[in-house]
Coordinates of C-alpha atoms and ligand atoms in Angstrom, one line a residue:
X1 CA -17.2 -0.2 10.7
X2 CA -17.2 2.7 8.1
X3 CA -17.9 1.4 4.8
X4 CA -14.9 3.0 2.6
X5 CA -17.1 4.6 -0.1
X6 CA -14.7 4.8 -3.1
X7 CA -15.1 6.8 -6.7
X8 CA -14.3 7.3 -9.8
X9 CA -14.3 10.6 -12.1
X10 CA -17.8 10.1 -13.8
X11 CA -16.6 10.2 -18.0
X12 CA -18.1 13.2 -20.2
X13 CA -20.0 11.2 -23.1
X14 CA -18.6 13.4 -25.9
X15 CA -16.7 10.4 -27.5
X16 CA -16.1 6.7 -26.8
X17 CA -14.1 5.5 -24.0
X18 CA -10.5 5.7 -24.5
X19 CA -7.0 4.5 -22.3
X20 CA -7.2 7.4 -19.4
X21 CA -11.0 6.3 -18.9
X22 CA -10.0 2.5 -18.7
X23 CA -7.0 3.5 -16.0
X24 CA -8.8 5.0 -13.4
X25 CA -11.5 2.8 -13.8
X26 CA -9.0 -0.2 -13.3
X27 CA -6.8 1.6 -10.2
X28 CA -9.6 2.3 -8.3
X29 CA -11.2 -1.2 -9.0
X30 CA -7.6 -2.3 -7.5
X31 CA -8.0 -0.2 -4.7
X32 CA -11.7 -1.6 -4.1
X33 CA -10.9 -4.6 -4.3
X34 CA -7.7 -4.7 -2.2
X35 CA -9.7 -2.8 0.6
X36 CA -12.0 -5.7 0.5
X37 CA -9.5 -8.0 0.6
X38 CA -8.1 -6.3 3.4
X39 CA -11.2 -7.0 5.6
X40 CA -13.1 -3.2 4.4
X41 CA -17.1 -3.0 3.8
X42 CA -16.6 -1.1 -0.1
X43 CA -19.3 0.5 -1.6
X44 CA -17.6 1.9 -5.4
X45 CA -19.4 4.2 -8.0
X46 CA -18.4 5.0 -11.5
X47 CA -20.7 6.9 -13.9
X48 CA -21.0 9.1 -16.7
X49 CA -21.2 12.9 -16.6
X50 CA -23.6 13.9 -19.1
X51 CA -24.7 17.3 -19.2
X52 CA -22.9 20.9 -20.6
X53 CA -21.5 22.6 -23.7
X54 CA -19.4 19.4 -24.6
X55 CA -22.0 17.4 -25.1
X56 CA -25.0 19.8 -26.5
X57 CA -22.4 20.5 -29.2
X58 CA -21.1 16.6 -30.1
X59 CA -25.3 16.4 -30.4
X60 CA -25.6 19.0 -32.7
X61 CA -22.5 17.9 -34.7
X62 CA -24.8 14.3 -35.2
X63 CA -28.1 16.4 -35.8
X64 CA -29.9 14.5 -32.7
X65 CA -31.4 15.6 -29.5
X66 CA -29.1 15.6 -26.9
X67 CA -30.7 12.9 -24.6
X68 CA -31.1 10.3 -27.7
X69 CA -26.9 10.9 -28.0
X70 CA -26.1 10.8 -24.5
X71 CA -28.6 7.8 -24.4
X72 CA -26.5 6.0 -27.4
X73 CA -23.1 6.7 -25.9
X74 CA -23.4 5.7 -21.8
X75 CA -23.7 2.2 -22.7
X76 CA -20.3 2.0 -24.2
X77 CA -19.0 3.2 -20.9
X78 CA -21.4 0.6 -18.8
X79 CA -20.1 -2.0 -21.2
X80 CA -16.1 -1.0 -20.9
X81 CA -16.4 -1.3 -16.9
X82 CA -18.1 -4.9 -17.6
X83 CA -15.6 -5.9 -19.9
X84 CA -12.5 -4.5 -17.7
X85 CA -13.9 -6.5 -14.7
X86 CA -14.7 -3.3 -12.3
X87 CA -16.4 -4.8 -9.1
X88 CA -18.5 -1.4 -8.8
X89 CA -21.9 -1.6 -7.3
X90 CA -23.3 1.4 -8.9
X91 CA -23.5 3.6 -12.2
X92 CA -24.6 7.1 -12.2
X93 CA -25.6 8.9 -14.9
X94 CA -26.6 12.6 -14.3
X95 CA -29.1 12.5 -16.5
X96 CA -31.0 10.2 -14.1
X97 CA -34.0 11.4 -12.0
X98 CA -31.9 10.5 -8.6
X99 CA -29.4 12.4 -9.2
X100 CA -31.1 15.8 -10.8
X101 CA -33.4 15.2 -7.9
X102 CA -30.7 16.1 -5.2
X103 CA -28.8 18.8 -7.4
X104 CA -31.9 20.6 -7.2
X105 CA -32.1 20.0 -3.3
X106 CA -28.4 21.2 -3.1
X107 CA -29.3 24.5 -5.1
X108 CA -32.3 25.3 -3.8
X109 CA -30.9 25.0 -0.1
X110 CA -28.1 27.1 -0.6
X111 CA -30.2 29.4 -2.4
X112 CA -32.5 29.8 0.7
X113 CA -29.5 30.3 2.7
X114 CA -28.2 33.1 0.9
X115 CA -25.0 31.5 -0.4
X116 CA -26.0 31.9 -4.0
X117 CA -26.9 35.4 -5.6
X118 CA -27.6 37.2 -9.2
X119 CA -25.3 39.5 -10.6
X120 CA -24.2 40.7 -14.0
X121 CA -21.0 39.6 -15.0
X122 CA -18.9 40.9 -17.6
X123 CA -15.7 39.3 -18.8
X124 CA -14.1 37.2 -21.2
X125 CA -15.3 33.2 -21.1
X126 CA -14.1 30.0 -22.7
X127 CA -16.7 27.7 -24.3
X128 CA -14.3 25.0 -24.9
X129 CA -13.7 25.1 -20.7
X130 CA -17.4 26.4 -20.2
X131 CA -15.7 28.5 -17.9
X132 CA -15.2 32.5 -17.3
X133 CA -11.5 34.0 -17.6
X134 CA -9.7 36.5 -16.1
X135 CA -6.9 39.0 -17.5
X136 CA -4.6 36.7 -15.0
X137 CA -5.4 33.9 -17.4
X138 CA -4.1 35.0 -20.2
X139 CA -0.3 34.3 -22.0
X140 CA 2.4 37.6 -21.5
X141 CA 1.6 38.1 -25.0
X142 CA -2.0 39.2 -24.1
X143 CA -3.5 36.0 -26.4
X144 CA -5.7 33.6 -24.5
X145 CA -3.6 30.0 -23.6
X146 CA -4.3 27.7 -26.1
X147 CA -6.8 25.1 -23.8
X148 CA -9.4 27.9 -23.9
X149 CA -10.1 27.7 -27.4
X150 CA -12.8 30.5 -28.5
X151 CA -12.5 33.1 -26.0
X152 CA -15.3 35.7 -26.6
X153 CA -16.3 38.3 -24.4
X154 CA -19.8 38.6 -22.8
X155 CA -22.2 40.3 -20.5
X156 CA -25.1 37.9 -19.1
X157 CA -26.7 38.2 -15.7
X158 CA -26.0 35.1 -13.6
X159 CA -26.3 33.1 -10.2
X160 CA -22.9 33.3 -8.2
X161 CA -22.3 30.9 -5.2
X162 CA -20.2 32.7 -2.4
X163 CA -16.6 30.5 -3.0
X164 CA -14.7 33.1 -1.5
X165 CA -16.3 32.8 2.2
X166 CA -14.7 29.5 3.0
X167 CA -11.5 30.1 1.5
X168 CA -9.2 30.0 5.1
X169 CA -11.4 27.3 5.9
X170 CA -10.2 25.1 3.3
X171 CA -6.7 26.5 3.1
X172 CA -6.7 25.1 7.5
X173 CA -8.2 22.0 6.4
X174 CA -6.1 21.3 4.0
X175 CA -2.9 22.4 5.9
X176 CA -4.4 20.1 8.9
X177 CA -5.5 16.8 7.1
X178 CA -2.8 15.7 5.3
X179 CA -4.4 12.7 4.1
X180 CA -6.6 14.8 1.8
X181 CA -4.7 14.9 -0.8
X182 CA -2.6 12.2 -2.4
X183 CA 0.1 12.3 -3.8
X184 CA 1.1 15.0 -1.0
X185 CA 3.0 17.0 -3.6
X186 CA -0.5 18.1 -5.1
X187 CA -1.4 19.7 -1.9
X188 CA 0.9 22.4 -2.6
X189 CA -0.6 22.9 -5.9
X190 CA -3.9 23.4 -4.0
X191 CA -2.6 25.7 -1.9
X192 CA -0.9 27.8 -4.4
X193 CA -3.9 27.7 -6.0
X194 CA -5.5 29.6 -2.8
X195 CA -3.4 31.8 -2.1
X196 CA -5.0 34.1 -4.3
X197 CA -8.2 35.4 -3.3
X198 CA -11.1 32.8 -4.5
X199 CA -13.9 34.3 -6.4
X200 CA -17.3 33.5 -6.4
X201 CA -18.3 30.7 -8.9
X202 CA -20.4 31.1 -12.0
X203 CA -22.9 28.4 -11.1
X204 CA -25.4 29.4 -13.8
X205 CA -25.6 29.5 -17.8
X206 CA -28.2 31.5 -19.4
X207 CA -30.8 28.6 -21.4
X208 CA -30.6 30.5 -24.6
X209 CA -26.6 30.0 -24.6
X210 CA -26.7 26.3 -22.9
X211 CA -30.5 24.5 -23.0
X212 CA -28.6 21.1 -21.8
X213 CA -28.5 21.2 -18.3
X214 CA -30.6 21.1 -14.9
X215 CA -33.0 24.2 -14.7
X216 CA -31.9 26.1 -11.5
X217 CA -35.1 24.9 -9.4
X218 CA -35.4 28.4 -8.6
X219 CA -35.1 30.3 -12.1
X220 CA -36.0 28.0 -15.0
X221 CA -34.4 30.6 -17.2
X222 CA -30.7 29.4 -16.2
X223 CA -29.4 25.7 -16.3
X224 CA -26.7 24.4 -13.6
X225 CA -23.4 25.2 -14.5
X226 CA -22.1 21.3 -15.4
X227 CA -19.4 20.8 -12.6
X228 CA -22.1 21.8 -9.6
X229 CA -24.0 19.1 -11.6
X230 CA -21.0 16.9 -11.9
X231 CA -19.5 16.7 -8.8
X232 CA -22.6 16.2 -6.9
X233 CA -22.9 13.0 -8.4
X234 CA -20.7 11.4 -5.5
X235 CA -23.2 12.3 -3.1
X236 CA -26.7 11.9 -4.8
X237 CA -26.0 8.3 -6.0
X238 CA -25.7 7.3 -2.3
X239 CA -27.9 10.2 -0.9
X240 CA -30.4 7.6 0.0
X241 CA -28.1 5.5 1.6
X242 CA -26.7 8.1 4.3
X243 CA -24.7 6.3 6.4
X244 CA -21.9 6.0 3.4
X245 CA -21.4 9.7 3.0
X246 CA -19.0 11.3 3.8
X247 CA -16.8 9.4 0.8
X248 CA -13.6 8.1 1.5
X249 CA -11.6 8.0 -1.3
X250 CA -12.4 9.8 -5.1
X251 CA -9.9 8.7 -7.9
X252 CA -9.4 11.4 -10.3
X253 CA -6.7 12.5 -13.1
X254 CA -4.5 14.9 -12.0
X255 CA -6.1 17.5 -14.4
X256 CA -9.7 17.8 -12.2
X257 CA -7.9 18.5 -9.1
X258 CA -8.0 22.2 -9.1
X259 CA -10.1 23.7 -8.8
X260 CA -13.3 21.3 -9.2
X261 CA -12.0 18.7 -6.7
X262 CA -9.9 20.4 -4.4
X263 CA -11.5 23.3 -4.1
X264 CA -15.1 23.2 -5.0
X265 CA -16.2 20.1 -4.0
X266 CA -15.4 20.2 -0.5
X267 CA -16.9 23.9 -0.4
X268 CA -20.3 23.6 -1.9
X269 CA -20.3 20.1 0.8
X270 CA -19.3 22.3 3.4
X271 CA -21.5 25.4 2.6
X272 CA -24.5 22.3 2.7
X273 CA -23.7 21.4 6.3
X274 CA -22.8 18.5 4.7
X275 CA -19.5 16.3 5.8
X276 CA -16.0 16.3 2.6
X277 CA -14.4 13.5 1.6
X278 CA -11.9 11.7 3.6
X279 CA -9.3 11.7 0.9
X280 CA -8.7 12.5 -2.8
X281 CA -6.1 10.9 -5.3
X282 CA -4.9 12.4 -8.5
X283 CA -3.5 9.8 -10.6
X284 CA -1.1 10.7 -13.4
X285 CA -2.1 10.8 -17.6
X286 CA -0.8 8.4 -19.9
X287 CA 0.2 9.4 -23.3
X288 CA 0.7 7.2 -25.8
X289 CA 4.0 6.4 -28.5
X290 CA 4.9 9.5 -26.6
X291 CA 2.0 12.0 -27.7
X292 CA -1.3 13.0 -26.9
X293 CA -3.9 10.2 -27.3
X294 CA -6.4 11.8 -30.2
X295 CA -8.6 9.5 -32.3
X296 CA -8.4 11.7 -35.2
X297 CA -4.5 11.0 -35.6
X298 CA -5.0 7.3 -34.8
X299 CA -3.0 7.6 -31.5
X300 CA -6.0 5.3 -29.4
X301 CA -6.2 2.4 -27.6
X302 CA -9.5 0.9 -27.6
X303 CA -9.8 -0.8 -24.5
X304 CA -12.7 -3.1 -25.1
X305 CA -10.9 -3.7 -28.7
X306 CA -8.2 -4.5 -26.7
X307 CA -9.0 -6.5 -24.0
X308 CA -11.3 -8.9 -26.8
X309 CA -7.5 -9.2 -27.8
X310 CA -5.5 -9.6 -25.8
X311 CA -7.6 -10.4 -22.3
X312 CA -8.5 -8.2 -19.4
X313 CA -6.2 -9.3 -17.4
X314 CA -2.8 -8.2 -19.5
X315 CA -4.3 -4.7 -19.9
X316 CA -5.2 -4.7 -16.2
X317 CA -2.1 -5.7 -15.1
X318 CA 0.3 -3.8 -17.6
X319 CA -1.7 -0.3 -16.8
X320 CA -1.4 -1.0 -12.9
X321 CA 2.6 -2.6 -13.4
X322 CA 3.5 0.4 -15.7
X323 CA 2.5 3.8 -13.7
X324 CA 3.7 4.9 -10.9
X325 CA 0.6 6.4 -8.9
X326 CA 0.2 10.1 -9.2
X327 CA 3.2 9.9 -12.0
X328 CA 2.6 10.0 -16.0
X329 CA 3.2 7.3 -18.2
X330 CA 3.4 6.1 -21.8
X331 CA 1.6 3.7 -23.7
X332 CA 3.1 1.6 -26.4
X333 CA 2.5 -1.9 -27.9
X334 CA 6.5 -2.8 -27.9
X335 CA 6.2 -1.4 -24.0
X336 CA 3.0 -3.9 -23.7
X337 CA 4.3 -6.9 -25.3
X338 CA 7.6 -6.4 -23.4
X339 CA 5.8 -6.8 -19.8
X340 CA 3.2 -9.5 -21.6
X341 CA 5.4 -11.9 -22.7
X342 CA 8.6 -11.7 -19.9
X343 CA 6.3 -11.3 -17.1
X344 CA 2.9 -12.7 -17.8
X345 CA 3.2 -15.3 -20.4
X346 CA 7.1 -16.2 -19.8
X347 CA 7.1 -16.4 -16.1
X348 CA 4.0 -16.6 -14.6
X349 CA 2.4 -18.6 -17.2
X350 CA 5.3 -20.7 -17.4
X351 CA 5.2 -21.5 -13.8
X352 CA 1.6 -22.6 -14.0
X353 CA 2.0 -24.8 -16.7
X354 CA 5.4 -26.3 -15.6
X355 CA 3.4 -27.0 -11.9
X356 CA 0.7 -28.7 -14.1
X357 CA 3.0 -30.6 -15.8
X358 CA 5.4 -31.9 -13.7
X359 CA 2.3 -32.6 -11.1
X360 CA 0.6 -34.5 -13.9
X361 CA 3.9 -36.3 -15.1
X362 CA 5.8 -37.4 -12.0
X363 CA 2.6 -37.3 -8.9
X364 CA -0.4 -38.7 -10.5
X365 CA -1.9 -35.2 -11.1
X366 CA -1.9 -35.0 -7.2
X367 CA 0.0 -32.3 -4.8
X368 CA 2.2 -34.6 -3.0
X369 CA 2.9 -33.9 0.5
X370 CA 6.4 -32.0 1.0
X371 CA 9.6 -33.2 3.6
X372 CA 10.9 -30.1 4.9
X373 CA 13.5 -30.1 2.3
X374 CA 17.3 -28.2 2.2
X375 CA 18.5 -25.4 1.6
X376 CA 16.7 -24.4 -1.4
X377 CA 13.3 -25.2 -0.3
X378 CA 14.0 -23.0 3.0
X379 CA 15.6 -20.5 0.7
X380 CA 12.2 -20.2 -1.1
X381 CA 10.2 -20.2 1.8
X382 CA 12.3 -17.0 3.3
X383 CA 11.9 -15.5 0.2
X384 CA 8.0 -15.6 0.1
X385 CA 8.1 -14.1 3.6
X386 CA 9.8 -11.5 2.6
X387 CA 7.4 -11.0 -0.6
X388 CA 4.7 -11.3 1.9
X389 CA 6.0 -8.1 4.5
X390 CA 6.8 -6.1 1.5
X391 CA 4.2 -6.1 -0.8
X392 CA 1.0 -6.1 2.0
X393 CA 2.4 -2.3 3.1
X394 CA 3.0 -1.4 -0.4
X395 CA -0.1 -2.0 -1.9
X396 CA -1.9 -0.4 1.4
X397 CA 0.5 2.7 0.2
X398 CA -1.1 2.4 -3.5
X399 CA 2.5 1.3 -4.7
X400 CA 0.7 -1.0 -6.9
X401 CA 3.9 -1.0 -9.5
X402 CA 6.4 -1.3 -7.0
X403 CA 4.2 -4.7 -5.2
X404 CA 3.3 -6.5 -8.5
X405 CA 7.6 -6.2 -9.3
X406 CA 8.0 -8.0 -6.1
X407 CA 5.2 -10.4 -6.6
X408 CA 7.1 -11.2 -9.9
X409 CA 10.3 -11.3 -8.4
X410 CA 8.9 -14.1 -6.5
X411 CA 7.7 -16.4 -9.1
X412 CA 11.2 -15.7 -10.9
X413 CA 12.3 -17.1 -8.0
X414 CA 10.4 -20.0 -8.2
X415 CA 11.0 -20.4 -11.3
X416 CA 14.8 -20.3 -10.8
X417 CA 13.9 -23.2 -7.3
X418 CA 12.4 -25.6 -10.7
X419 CA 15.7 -25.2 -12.3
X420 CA 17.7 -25.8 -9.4
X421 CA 15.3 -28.7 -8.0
X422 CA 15.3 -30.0 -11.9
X423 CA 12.4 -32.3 -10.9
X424 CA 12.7 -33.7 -14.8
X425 CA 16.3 -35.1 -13.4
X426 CA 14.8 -36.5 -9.8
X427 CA 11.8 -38.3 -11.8
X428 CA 14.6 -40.3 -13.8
X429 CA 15.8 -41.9 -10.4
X430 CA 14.8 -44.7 -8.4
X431 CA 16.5 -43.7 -5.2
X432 CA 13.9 -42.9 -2.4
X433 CA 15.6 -39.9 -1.7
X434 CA 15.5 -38.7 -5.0
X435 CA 12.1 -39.6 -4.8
X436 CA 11.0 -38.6 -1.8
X437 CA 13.1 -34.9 -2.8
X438 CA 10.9 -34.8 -6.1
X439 CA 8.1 -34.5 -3.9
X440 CA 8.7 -31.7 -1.6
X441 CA 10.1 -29.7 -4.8
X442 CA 6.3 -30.5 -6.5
X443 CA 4.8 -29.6 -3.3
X444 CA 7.0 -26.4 -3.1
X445 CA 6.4 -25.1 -6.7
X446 CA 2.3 -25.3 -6.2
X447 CA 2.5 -23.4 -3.1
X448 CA 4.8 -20.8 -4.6
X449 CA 2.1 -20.7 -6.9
X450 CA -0.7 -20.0 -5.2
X451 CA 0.8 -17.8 -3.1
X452 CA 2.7 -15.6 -5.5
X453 CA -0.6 -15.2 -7.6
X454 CA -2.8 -14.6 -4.5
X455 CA -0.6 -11.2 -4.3
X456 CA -2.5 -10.2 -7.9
X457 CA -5.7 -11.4 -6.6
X458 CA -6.7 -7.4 -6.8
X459 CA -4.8 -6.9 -10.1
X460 CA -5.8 -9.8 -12.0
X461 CA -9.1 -11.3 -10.3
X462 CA -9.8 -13.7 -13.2
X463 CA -6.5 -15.3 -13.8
X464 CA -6.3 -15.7 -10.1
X465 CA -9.1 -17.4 -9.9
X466 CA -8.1 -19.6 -13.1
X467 CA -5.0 -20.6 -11.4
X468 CA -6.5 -21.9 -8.2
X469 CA -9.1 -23.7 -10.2
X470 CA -6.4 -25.6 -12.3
X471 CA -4.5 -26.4 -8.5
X472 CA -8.2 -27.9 -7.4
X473 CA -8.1 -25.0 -5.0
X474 CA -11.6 -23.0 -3.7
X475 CA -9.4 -19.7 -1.6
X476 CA -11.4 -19.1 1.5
X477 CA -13.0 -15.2 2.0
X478 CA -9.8 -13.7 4.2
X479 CA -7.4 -12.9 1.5
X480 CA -4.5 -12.8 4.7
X481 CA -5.5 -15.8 5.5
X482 CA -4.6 -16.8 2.4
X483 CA -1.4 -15.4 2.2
X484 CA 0.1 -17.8 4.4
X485 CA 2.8 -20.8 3.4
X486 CA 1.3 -23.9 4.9
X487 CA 1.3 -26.2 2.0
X488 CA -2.4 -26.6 2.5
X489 CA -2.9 -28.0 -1.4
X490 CA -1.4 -31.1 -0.4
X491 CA -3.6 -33.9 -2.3
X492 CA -5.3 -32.1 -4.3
X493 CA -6.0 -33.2 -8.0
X494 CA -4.7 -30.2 -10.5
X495 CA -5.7 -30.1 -14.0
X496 CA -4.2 -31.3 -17.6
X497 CA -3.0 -27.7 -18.6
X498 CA -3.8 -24.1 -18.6
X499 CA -3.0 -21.6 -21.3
X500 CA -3.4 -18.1 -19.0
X501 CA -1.6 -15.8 -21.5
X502 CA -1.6 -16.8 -25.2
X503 CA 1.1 -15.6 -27.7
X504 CA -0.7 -12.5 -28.7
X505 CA -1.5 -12.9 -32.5
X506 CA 0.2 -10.2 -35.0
X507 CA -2.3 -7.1 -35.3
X508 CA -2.8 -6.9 -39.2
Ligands
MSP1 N1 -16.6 14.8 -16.6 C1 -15.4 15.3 -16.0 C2 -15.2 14.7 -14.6 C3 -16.3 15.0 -13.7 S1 -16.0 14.3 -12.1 C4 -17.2 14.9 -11.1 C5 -14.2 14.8 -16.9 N2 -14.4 13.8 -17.7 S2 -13.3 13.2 -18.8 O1 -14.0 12.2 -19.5 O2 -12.7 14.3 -19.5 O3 -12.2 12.6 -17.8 C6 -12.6 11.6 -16.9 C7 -11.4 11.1 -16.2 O4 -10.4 10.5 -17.1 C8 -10.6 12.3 -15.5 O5 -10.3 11.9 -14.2 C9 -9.4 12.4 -16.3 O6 -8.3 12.9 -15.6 C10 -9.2 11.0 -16.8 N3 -8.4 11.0 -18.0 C11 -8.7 11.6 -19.2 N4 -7.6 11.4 -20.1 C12 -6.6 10.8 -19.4 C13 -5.4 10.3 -19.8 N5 -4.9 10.5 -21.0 N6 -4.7 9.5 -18.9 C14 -5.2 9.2 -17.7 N7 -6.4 9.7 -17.3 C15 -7.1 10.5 -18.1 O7 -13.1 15.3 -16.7

């Protein structure tokens, strides 16, 4: 079996983590983990991109060397994947040996093939992009568009890589596989994108303009232009591991897709002799109260801030519940505690605690064993089936949004069986019927339980987990196996109580 090799965008280290960082690190953890769930060998890399303009020039504005800022910043990145939960087994950084190691290799061999060449450019370029501009780029007015900030016009001499060459090549491949790019609609982007003629990339920058970067290993004078550095982190962080390259899957904001991604990436493999990624997914931006997140303004979401206040798990699950994949989105705390509290603390928690509860009051803290029950209890059980056949499909279609509704739908409805079932009332009888009904409900609200929250197992790992400790549970390793109603907690001791989602405390 292939192992499905999985990635994230690797974060420039020109400020601290914010919201966008903390989302695609979380999707793609819920991809990784879902595909392991599924039965998938996963191998998942995050990292930090840490070379270029950005980065020399948030140095400079600190007064330190650039390796001693870039060396005080990646750890806040290291520490935000801990603290979200991210099950990733490896962190690049470019600035590591491995990985300049193999840009060099790259470089060099395309240089010895001919596919990179010196020439004198003169044009306009963009610092703030660290990238060169054409009259095509500019407003009707003639001004430069706002995202380019200084535009100034140069003449340097410079190492070109032969882009153009492969253009029908990736225009077929792209018309061909149309699992390269999700959501689908981007393809057309892509495509639009090359149906003007492709010209050859810049892959150079002169040392006395940009000293941070990777000496081309065959002109020290020039350092590697920073998305040829960048993007080659996918492959030198498994290089010596060849059997997982090609990648399946990169996870990346809808603003890296063209050209590095799209276009790029899968040339300079393909000019390598080397395989392209199975599949790339843009995922939408988030904004936040409705504008652009800036730290200056205040507009900012801490997520390690956050998640030390409110837990991991209601920022994992309200960033995967919230978005649509591929879609935009907004952030705001009256959105957030919305979700929190009526999903989270008011139904699921509330299910968990009423299970505990009623367990503890009425069963001896003991799943009972369950009598097949009437109409309700088969009226429950249909319902988890259907929970079951939708959500499966939906997740494996990266609906996250739409399965985690469904998966709540379900523990509404459990809740609504309690209410119907009234075990409170039953417990007051002595009739064995009564008795023996009080029972099956207890026995049907625990498995409801488990099951609904197995379908978050890849949302919200740790609360999971919590639950099925506090049912005296220990799942097994096939997640379908797990997913399957067969009252299978039956005598098993649950705990006193569980608090899984706390009122959240006034910010002051
Ligand atoms: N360093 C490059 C990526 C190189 S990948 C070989 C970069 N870094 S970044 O820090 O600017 O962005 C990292 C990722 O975060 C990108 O995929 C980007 O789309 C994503 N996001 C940045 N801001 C975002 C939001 N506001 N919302 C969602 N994702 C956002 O680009």
């Amino acid at each position: 079996m292939k192992t499905f090799y999985i990635t994230t965008a690797i974060d420039y280290v020109n400020g601290s983590p914010h919201l966008g960082h903390a989302y695609e690190k979380v999707l793609t953890d819920v991809i990784a983990r879902f595909r392991r769930m599924m039965g998938d060998d996963v191998y998942f890399l995050t990292g930090t991109d840490e070379h270029g303009q950005k980065i020399q020039q948030s140095a400079q504005a600190q007064g330190i060397e650039p390796q001693a800022y870039v060396d005080s910043i990646a750890p806040e990145f290291r520490t935000m994947c801990e603290k979200l939960e991210i099950s990733n087994d490896d962190f690049i950084r470019t600035t590591e040996p491995r990985h300049k190691k193999v840009v060099c290799e790259l470089l060099q061999q395309l240089f010895d093939k001919g596919e990179i060449y010196k020439a004198e450019y003169q044009g306009y370029y963009s610092t703030r992009q660290e990238q060169f501009l054409q009259d095509k780029d500019r407003n009707e007015d003639g001004t430069w568009p706002e995202i380019y900030g200084e535009v100034s016009e140069i003449t340097e001499s410079n190492y070109f890589f032969k882009l153009g060459a492969y253009q029908e090549w990736l225009v077929d491949h792209i018309k061909t596989n149309t699992d390269f790019i999700f959501p689908r609609y981007r393809a057309k982007q892509v495509l639009e994108f090359l149906s003007e003629p492709l010209n050859d990339l810049c892959i150079s920058r002169p040392k006395e303009r940009l000293a941070w970067g990777i000496p081309l290993p065959f002109d020290p004078e020039f350092v590697t232009y920073v998305w040829f550095d960048a993007l080659t982190n996918y492959y030198s962080a498994v290089a010596d591991k060849k059997d997982l390259w090609p990648a399946s899957f990169h996870v990346i904001g809808k603003d890296i897709l063209v050209p590095p991604h799209a276009v790029y990436w899968p040339i300079m493999l393909q000019a390598c002799g080397l395989p392209i990624p199975q599949s790339i997914l843009a995922h939408g931006w988030w904004s936040i109260n409705g504008a652009k997140m800036s730290k200056s303004t205040g507009n900012f979401v801490e997520p390690a801030e956050f998640v030390d206040q409110f837990g991991v798990d209601a920022l994992r699950y309200f960033l995967i519940r919230e978005m649509s994949v591929g879609q935009d989105s907004d952030f705001s705390m009256d959105q957030f505690l919305v979700r929190y509290n009526s999903e989270l603390a008011n139904n699921l928690g509330n299910l968990v605690n009423r299970t505990l509860n009623m367990t503890n009051r009425f069963a001896d803290a003991t799943v009972p064993e369950p009598a097949e029950g009437g109409e309700p209890e088969a009226t429950l059980r249909a319902a988890w089936q259907k929970t079951h056949e939708e959500v499966v499909p939906l997740f494996e279609q990266f609906q996250f949004n739409v399965g985690l509704e469904r998966a709540m739908s379900f523990i509404t409805a459990t809740n609504a069986y309690i209410e119907q079932r009234a075990p409170w009332k039953l417990g007051k009888s002595q009739d064995p019927a009564d008795q023996a009904l009080l029972r099956t409900a207890l026995a049907h609200m625990a498995e409801a339980l488990r099951l609904g929250s197995t379908l978050l197992q890849a949302v919200t790992p740790g609360s999971v987990a919590k639950i099925q400790g506090v049912l005296g549970y220990e799942a097994g390793s096939d997640w379908q196996a797990e997913l399957v109603w067969d009252h299978r907690l039956t005598g098993n001791a649950v705990a006193k109580n569980c608090i899984l989602f706390p009122r959240p405390e006034k910010k002051s």
